[in-house]
PDB file of C-alpha atoms in Angstrom:
ATOM      1  CA  MET A   1     -28.064  15.898  -4.268  1.00 52.00           C
ATOM      2  CA  ALA A   2     -26.656  13.781  -7.063  1.00 57.00           C
ATOM      3  CA  ASP A   3     -26.655  10.036  -6.641  1.00 73.00           C
ATOM      4  CA  THR A   4     -23.514   8.913  -4.834  1.00 70.00           C
ATOM      5  CA  ARG A   5     -22.898   6.178  -7.363  1.00 73.00           C
ATOM      6  CA  SER A   6     -22.531   8.804 -10.070  1.00 85.00           C
ATOM      7  CA  GLU A   7     -20.973  11.523  -7.896  1.00 91.00           C
ATOM      8  CA  LEU A   8     -18.032   9.459  -6.647  1.00 90.00           C
ATOM      9  CA  PRO A   9     -16.682   8.388 -10.054  1.00 90.00           C
ATOM     10  CA  ALA A  10     -17.148  11.946 -11.331  1.00 94.00           C
ATOM     11  CA  LEU A  11     -15.103  13.313  -8.448  1.00 94.00           C
ATOM     12  CA  GLN A  12     -12.413  10.684  -8.941  1.00 89.00           C
ATOM     13  CA  ALA A  13     -12.248  11.522 -12.649  1.00 92.00           C
ATOM     14  CA  GLU A  14     -11.879  15.198 -11.731  1.00 94.00           C
ATOM     15  CA  VAL A  15      -8.941  14.378  -9.439  1.00 92.00           C
ATOM     16  CA  ASP A  16      -7.308  12.453 -12.300  1.00 89.00           C
ATOM     17  CA  GLU A  17      -7.811  15.384 -14.668  1.00 92.00           C
ATOM     18  CA  ILE A  18      -6.366  17.818 -12.143  1.00 94.00           C
ATOM     19  CA  ASP A  19      -3.273  15.614 -11.721  1.00 89.00           C
ATOM     20  CA  GLN A  20      -2.861  15.629 -15.489  1.00 90.00           C
ATOM     21  CA  GLN A  21      -3.212  19.424 -15.670  1.00 92.00           C
ATOM     22  CA  ILE A  22      -0.673  19.869 -12.869  1.00 91.00           C
ATOM     23  CA  LEU A  23       1.796  17.675 -14.779  1.00 90.00           C
ATOM     24  CA  LEU A  24       1.293  19.669 -17.956  1.00 91.00           C
ATOM     25  CA  LEU A  25       1.910  22.907 -16.053  1.00 93.00           C
ATOM     26  CA  LEU A  26       5.022  21.393 -14.476  1.00 90.00           C
ATOM     27  CA  GLY A  27       6.277  20.492 -17.942  1.00 90.00           C
ATOM     28  CA  VAL A  28       5.864  24.123 -19.075  1.00 93.00           C
ATOM     29  CA  ARG A  29       7.511  25.289 -15.844  1.00 91.00           C
ATOM     30  CA  PHE A  30      10.553  23.094 -16.550  1.00 89.00           C
ATOM     31  CA  ARG A  31      10.832  24.461 -20.065  1.00 91.00           C
ATOM     32  CA  CYS A  32      10.795  27.996 -18.595  1.00 93.00           C
ATOM     33  CA  THR A  33      13.458  27.240 -15.992  1.00 90.00           C
ATOM     34  CA  ASP A  34      15.596  25.442 -18.606  1.00 89.00           C
ATOM     35  CA  ARG A  35      15.479  28.559 -20.761  1.00 92.00           C
ATOM     36  CA  ILE A  36      16.196  30.797 -17.739  1.00 90.00           C
ATOM     37  CA  GLY A  37      19.259  28.675 -16.947  1.00 87.00           C
ATOM     38  CA  GLU A  38      20.370  28.832 -20.580  1.00 89.00           C
ATOM     39  CA  LEU A  39      20.082  32.637 -20.693  1.00 90.00           C
ATOM     40  CA  GLU A  40      21.912  32.976 -17.395  1.00 86.00           C
ATOM     41  CA  ARG A  41      24.770  30.811 -18.688  1.00 86.00           C
ATOM     42  CA  GLU A  42      24.952  32.632 -22.015  1.00 87.00           C
ATOM     43  CA  HIS A  43      25.115  36.035 -20.367  1.00 85.00           C
ATOM     44  CA  GLY A  44      27.157  35.097 -17.315  1.00 82.00           C
ATOM     45  CA  LEU A  45      24.260  36.063 -15.061  1.00 78.00           C
ATOM     46  CA  SER A  46      24.046  34.747 -11.544  1.00 70.00           C
ATOM     47  CA  ALA A  47      21.117  32.571 -10.551  1.00 62.00           C
ATOM     48  CA  ASP A  48      21.164  34.251  -7.143  1.00 56.00           C
ATOM     49  CA  GLY A  49      19.119  37.325  -7.967  1.00 53.00           C
ATOM     50  CA  PRO A  50      16.276  38.299  -5.669  1.00 46.00           C
ATOM     51  CA  HIS A  51      13.842  36.408  -7.869  1.00 49.00           C
ATOM     52  CA  ALA A  52      15.823  33.194  -7.652  1.00 57.00           C
ATOM     53  CA  SER A  53      15.823  33.264  -3.875  1.00 71.00           C
ATOM     54  CA  ARG A  54      14.166  30.192  -2.486  1.00 75.00           C
ATOM     55  CA  GLU A  55      13.023  32.027   0.622  1.00 80.00           C
ATOM     56  CA  ALA A  56      11.429  34.797  -1.441  1.00 79.00           C
ATOM     57  CA  ARG A  57       9.564  32.225  -3.482  1.00 76.00           C
ATOM     58  CA  ARG A  58       8.469  30.381  -0.343  1.00 78.00           C
ATOM     59  CA  GLU A  59       7.116  33.617   1.114  1.00 81.00           C
ATOM     60  CA  ARG A  60       5.183  34.220  -2.059  1.00 79.00           C
ATOM     61  CA  ILE A  61       3.733  30.707  -1.942  1.00 79.00           C
ATOM     62  CA  ARG A  62       2.733  31.146   1.695  1.00 80.00           C
ATOM     63  CA  ALA A  63       0.823  34.299   0.765  1.00 80.00           C
ATOM     64  CA  LEU A  64      -0.843  32.590  -2.207  1.00 78.00           C
ATOM     65  CA  THR A  65      -1.959  29.525  -0.241  1.00 81.00           C
ATOM     66  CA  LEU A  66      -3.895  31.598   2.266  1.00 76.00           C
ATOM     67  CA  ASP A  67      -6.821  31.751  -0.170  1.00 72.00           C
ATOM     68  CA  SER A  68      -6.333  28.514  -2.110  1.00 75.00           C
ATOM     69  CA  GLY A  69      -7.438  26.000   0.539  1.00 76.00           C
ATOM     70  CA  VAL A  70      -4.109  24.188   0.173  1.00 82.00           C
ATOM     71  CA  PRO A  71      -2.298  23.474   3.456  1.00 83.00           C
ATOM     72  CA  THR A  72       0.620  25.919   3.506  1.00 84.00           C
ATOM     73  CA  GLU A  73       3.145  23.349   4.659  1.00 83.00           C
ATOM     74  CA  LEU A  74       2.177  21.037   1.805  1.00 83.00           C
ATOM     75  CA  ALA A  75       2.542  23.865  -0.715  1.00 85.00           C
ATOM     76  CA  VAL A  76       6.006  24.711   0.632  1.00 85.00           C
ATOM     77  CA  THR A  77       7.021  21.015   0.565  1.00 84.00           C
ATOM     78  CA  LEU A  78       5.884  20.663  -3.042  1.00 84.00           C
ATOM     79  CA  LEU A  79       7.552  23.852  -4.149  1.00 83.00           C
ATOM     80  CA  ASP A  80      10.789  22.835  -2.439  1.00 84.00           C
ATOM     81  CA  ALA A  81      10.746  19.494  -4.284  1.00 84.00           C
ATOM     82  CA  ILE A  82      10.168  21.298  -7.598  1.00 85.00           C
ATOM     83  CA  MET A  83      12.974  23.798  -6.898  1.00 84.00           C
ATOM     84  CA  ASP A  84      15.351  20.983  -5.866  1.00 84.00           C
ATOM     85  CA  ALA A  85      14.701  19.264  -9.197  1.00 83.00           C
ATOM     86  CA  VAL A  86      15.233  22.518 -11.121  1.00 83.00           C
ATOM     87  CA  GLU A  87      18.503  23.207  -9.290  1.00 83.00           C
ATOM     88  CA  ALA A  88      19.792  19.678  -9.874  1.00 83.00           C
ATOM     89  CA  GLU A  89      18.987  19.997 -13.574  1.00 79.00           C
ATOM     90  CA  GLN A  90      20.681  23.404 -13.790  1.00 79.00           C
ATOM     91  CA  ARG A  91      23.787  22.030 -12.078  1.00 83.00           C
ATOM     92  CA  ARG A  92      23.891  19.245 -14.682  1.00 82.00           C
ATOM     93  CA  GLN A  93      23.516  21.804 -17.471  1.00 78.00           C
ATOM     94  CA  ARG A  94      26.255  24.065 -16.073  1.00 79.00           C
ATOM     95  CA  GLU A  95      28.622  21.096 -15.784  1.00 85.00           C
ATOM     96  CA  ARG A  96      27.807  20.062 -19.325  1.00 81.00           C
ATOM     97  CA  TYR A  97      28.541  23.534 -20.734  1.00 73.00           C
ATOM     98  CA  SER A  98      31.433  24.588 -18.525  1.00 68.00           C
TER      99      SER A  98
ATOM    100  CA  MET B   1      15.861  36.259 -30.471  1.00 52.00           C
ATOM    101  CA  ALA B   2      14.182  38.534 -27.956  1.00 56.00           C
ATOM    102  CA  ASP B   3      16.337  40.790 -25.842  1.00 73.00           C
ATOM    103  CA  THR B   4      17.530  38.906 -22.762  1.00 70.00           C
ATOM    104  CA  ARG B   5      16.689  41.811 -20.509  1.00 73.00           C
ATOM    105  CA  SER B   6      13.049  41.451 -21.461  1.00 84.00           C
ATOM    106  CA  GLU B   7      13.015  37.684 -21.909  1.00 91.00           C
ATOM    107  CA  LEU B   8      14.301  36.813 -18.436  1.00 90.00           C
ATOM    108  CA  PRO B   9      11.692  38.745 -16.434  1.00 90.00           C
ATOM    109  CA  ALA B  10       8.957  37.425 -18.751  1.00 94.00           C
ATOM    110  CA  LEU B  11      10.077  33.853 -18.091  1.00 94.00           C
ATOM    111  CA  GLN B  12      10.271  34.470 -14.358  1.00 89.00           C
ATOM    112  CA  ALA B  13       6.766  35.953 -14.384  1.00 92.00           C
ATOM    113  CA  GLU B  14       5.558  32.873 -16.262  1.00 94.00           C
ATOM    114  CA  VAL B  15       7.054  30.592 -13.590  1.00 92.00           C
ATOM    115  CA  ASP B  16       5.234  32.621 -10.913  1.00 89.00           C
ATOM    116  CA  GLU B  17       1.947  32.347 -12.795  1.00 92.00           C
ATOM    117  CA  ILE B  18       2.388  28.597 -13.226  1.00 94.00           C
ATOM    118  CA  ASP B  19       3.013  28.217  -9.479  1.00 89.00           C
ATOM    119  CA  GLN B  20      -0.183  30.135  -8.836  1.00 90.00           C
ATOM    120  CA  GLN B  21      -2.155  27.978 -11.285  1.00 92.00           C
ATOM    121  CA  ILE B  22      -0.789  24.802  -9.695  1.00 91.00           C
ATOM    122  CA  LEU B  23      -1.903  26.054  -6.277  1.00 90.00           C
ATOM    123  CA  LEU B  24      -5.377  26.845  -7.566  1.00 91.00           C
ATOM    124  CA  LEU B  25      -5.636  23.346  -9.059  1.00 93.00           C
ATOM    125  CA  LEU B  26      -4.428  21.854  -5.776  1.00 90.00           C
ATOM    126  CA  GLY B  27      -7.153  23.782  -3.956  1.00 90.00           C
ATOM    127  CA  VAL B  28      -9.802  22.287  -6.272  1.00 93.00           C
ATOM    128  CA  ARG B  29      -8.199  18.853  -5.838  1.00 91.00           C
ATOM    129  CA  PHE B  30      -8.491  19.126  -2.048  1.00 89.00           C
ATOM    130  CA  ARG B  31     -12.142  20.116  -2.314  1.00 91.00           C
ATOM    131  CA  CYS B  32     -12.717  17.008  -4.480  1.00 93.00           C
ATOM    132  CA  THR B  33     -10.941  14.663  -2.087  1.00 90.00           C
ATOM    133  CA  ASP B  34     -12.751  16.233   0.901  1.00 89.00           C
ATOM    134  CA  ARG B  35     -16.069  15.506  -0.789  1.00 92.00           C
ATOM    135  CA  ILE B  36     -14.922  11.985  -1.734  1.00 90.00           C
ATOM    136  CA  GLY B  37     -14.034  11.351   1.926  1.00 88.00           C
ATOM    137  CA  GLU B  38     -17.385  12.755   3.040  1.00 89.00           C
ATOM    138  CA  LEU B  39     -19.330  10.512   0.649  1.00 90.00           C
ATOM    139  CA  GLU B  40     -17.307   7.478   1.674  1.00 86.00           C
ATOM    140  CA  ARG B  41     -18.048   8.152   5.341  1.00 86.00           C
ATOM    141  CA  GLU B  42     -21.753   8.799   4.724  1.00 87.00           C
ATOM    142  CA  HIS B  43     -22.172   5.585   2.784  1.00 85.00           C
ATOM    143  CA  GLY B  44     -19.765   3.409   4.726  1.00 82.00           C
ATOM    144  CA  LEU B  45     -17.629   2.962   1.636  1.00 78.00           C
ATOM    145  CA  SER B  46     -14.026   1.916   1.921  1.00 70.00           C
ATOM    146  CA  ALA B  47     -11.299   4.214   0.669  1.00 63.00           C
ATOM    147  CA  ASP B  48      -9.396   1.141  -0.517  1.00 56.00           C
ATOM    148  CA  GLY B  49     -11.083   0.653  -3.886  1.00 53.00           C
ATOM    149  CA  PRO B  50      -8.914   0.172  -6.945  1.00 46.00           C
ATOM    150  CA  HIS B  51      -9.091   3.888  -7.646  1.00 49.00           C
ATOM    151  CA  ALA B  52      -7.806   4.821  -4.213  1.00 57.00           C
ATOM    152  CA  SER B  53      -4.749   2.628  -4.581  1.00 71.00           C
ATOM    153  CA  ARG B  54      -1.604   4.668  -4.304  1.00 76.00           C
ATOM    154  CA  GLU B  55       0.307   2.291  -6.539  1.00 80.00           C
ATOM    155  CA  ALA B  56      -2.353   2.495  -9.266  1.00 79.00           C
ATOM    156  CA  ARG B  57      -2.202   6.277  -9.153  1.00 76.00           C
ATOM    157  CA  ARG B  58       1.609   6.226  -9.247  1.00 79.00           C
ATOM    158  CA  GLU B  59       1.518   3.997 -12.316  1.00 81.00           C
ATOM    159  CA  ARG B  60      -0.866   6.404 -13.986  1.00 79.00           C
ATOM    160  CA  ILE B  61       1.423   9.333 -13.177  1.00 79.00           C
ATOM    161  CA  ARG B  62       4.457   7.478 -14.558  1.00 80.00           C
ATOM    162  CA  ALA B  63       2.587   6.958 -17.812  1.00 80.00           C
ATOM    163  CA  LEU B  64       1.480  10.598 -17.971  1.00 78.00           C
ATOM    164  CA  THR B  65       4.953  12.008 -17.295  1.00 81.00           C
ATOM    165  CA  LEU B  66       6.482  10.222 -20.268  1.00 76.00           C
ATOM    166  CA  ASP B  67       5.215  13.003 -22.543  1.00 72.00           C
ATOM    167  CA  SER B  68       5.157  15.952 -20.147  1.00 75.00           C
ATOM    168  CA  GLY B  69       8.889  16.614 -19.843  1.00 76.00           C
ATOM    169  CA  VAL B  70       8.622  16.311 -16.048  1.00 82.00           C
ATOM    170  CA  PRO B  71      11.175  13.972 -14.429  1.00 83.00           C
ATOM    171  CA  THR B  72       9.157  10.883 -13.451  1.00 84.00           C
ATOM    172  CA  GLU B  73      10.721  10.593 -10.005  1.00 83.00           C
ATOM    173  CA  LEU B  74       9.836  14.212  -9.260  1.00 83.00           C
ATOM    174  CA  ALA B  75       6.239  13.651 -10.360  1.00 85.00           C
ATOM    175  CA  VAL B  76       5.973  10.576  -8.121  1.00 85.00           C
ATOM    176  CA  THR B  77       7.521  12.475  -5.174  1.00 84.00           C
ATOM    177  CA  LEU B  78       5.067  15.344  -5.607  1.00 84.00           C
ATOM    178  CA  LEU B  79       2.069  13.069  -5.979  1.00 84.00           C
ATOM    179  CA  ASP B  80       3.113  11.106  -2.888  1.00 84.00           C
ATOM    180  CA  ALA B  81       3.320  14.339  -0.869  1.00 84.00           C
ATOM    181  CA  ILE B  82      -0.158  15.352  -2.091  1.00 85.00           C
ATOM    182  CA  MET B  83      -1.618  11.931  -1.285  1.00 84.00           C
ATOM    183  CA  ASP B  84       0.012  11.940   2.181  1.00 84.00           C
ATOM    184  CA  ALA B  85      -1.647  15.279   2.919  1.00 83.00           C
ATOM    185  CA  VAL B  86      -5.019  14.026   1.651  1.00 84.00           C
ATOM    186  CA  GLU B  87      -4.778  10.869   3.766  1.00 84.00           C
ATOM    187  CA  ALA B  88      -3.805  12.821   6.886  1.00 83.00           C
ATOM    188  CA  GLU B  89      -6.764  15.152   6.360  1.00 80.00           C
ATOM    189  CA  GLN B  90      -9.147  12.220   5.822  1.00 80.00           C
ATOM    190  CA  ARG B  91      -7.908  10.546   8.989  1.00 84.00           C
ATOM    191  CA  ARG B  92      -8.629  13.770  10.884  1.00 82.00           C
ATOM    192  CA  GLN B  93     -12.109  13.903   9.360  1.00 79.00           C
ATOM    193  CA  ARG B  94     -12.862  10.271  10.192  1.00 79.00           C
ATOM    194  CA  GLU B  95     -11.776  10.814  13.805  1.00 85.00           C
ATOM    195  CA  ARG B  96     -13.906  13.927  14.029  1.00 82.00           C
ATOM    196  CA  TYR B  97     -17.029  12.149  12.782  1.00 73.00           C
ATOM    197  CA  SER B  98     -16.587   8.729  14.382  1.00 69.00           C
TER     198      SER B  98
END
């Protein structure tokens, strides 16, 4: 077993790196959803397709978390917060361009 | 510009893949914090070191989000939810082993 005095800081650094990677992924995710909103506005498409359904996405997340070791309720909470932020941003964009 | 009918599903698939990657990273993060909690219990270390400070981690996240394109308040909300889940799990572990 590695010495605790070296293992603890290494683990804490790994947590920091993971947080950074999650933020980078979230940034890419926002660029995707911005572009999705833009395309939907341009083409008069509804955001209420089966893919946009919050419940469908939640179900998908529940299935994915079964193997990930992430508590399902936490995953759903996080995803809801992300989707709330995306929806608020898309409302702002629609108001700006309508 | 790519055809919208192909661009939209590609973007939606990318969002799904990002969600999956975030969940995988969260799973690794939980394994790290589980091991951190285990080491702290084994060695009678406090979880209240400067690194464990929620405010310090929030500050770090605020700094990181400046470049990521993620709304800072969303990043803080998400990180708080993750840290709440980690703390609840560590409380359960401490009760189990005390």
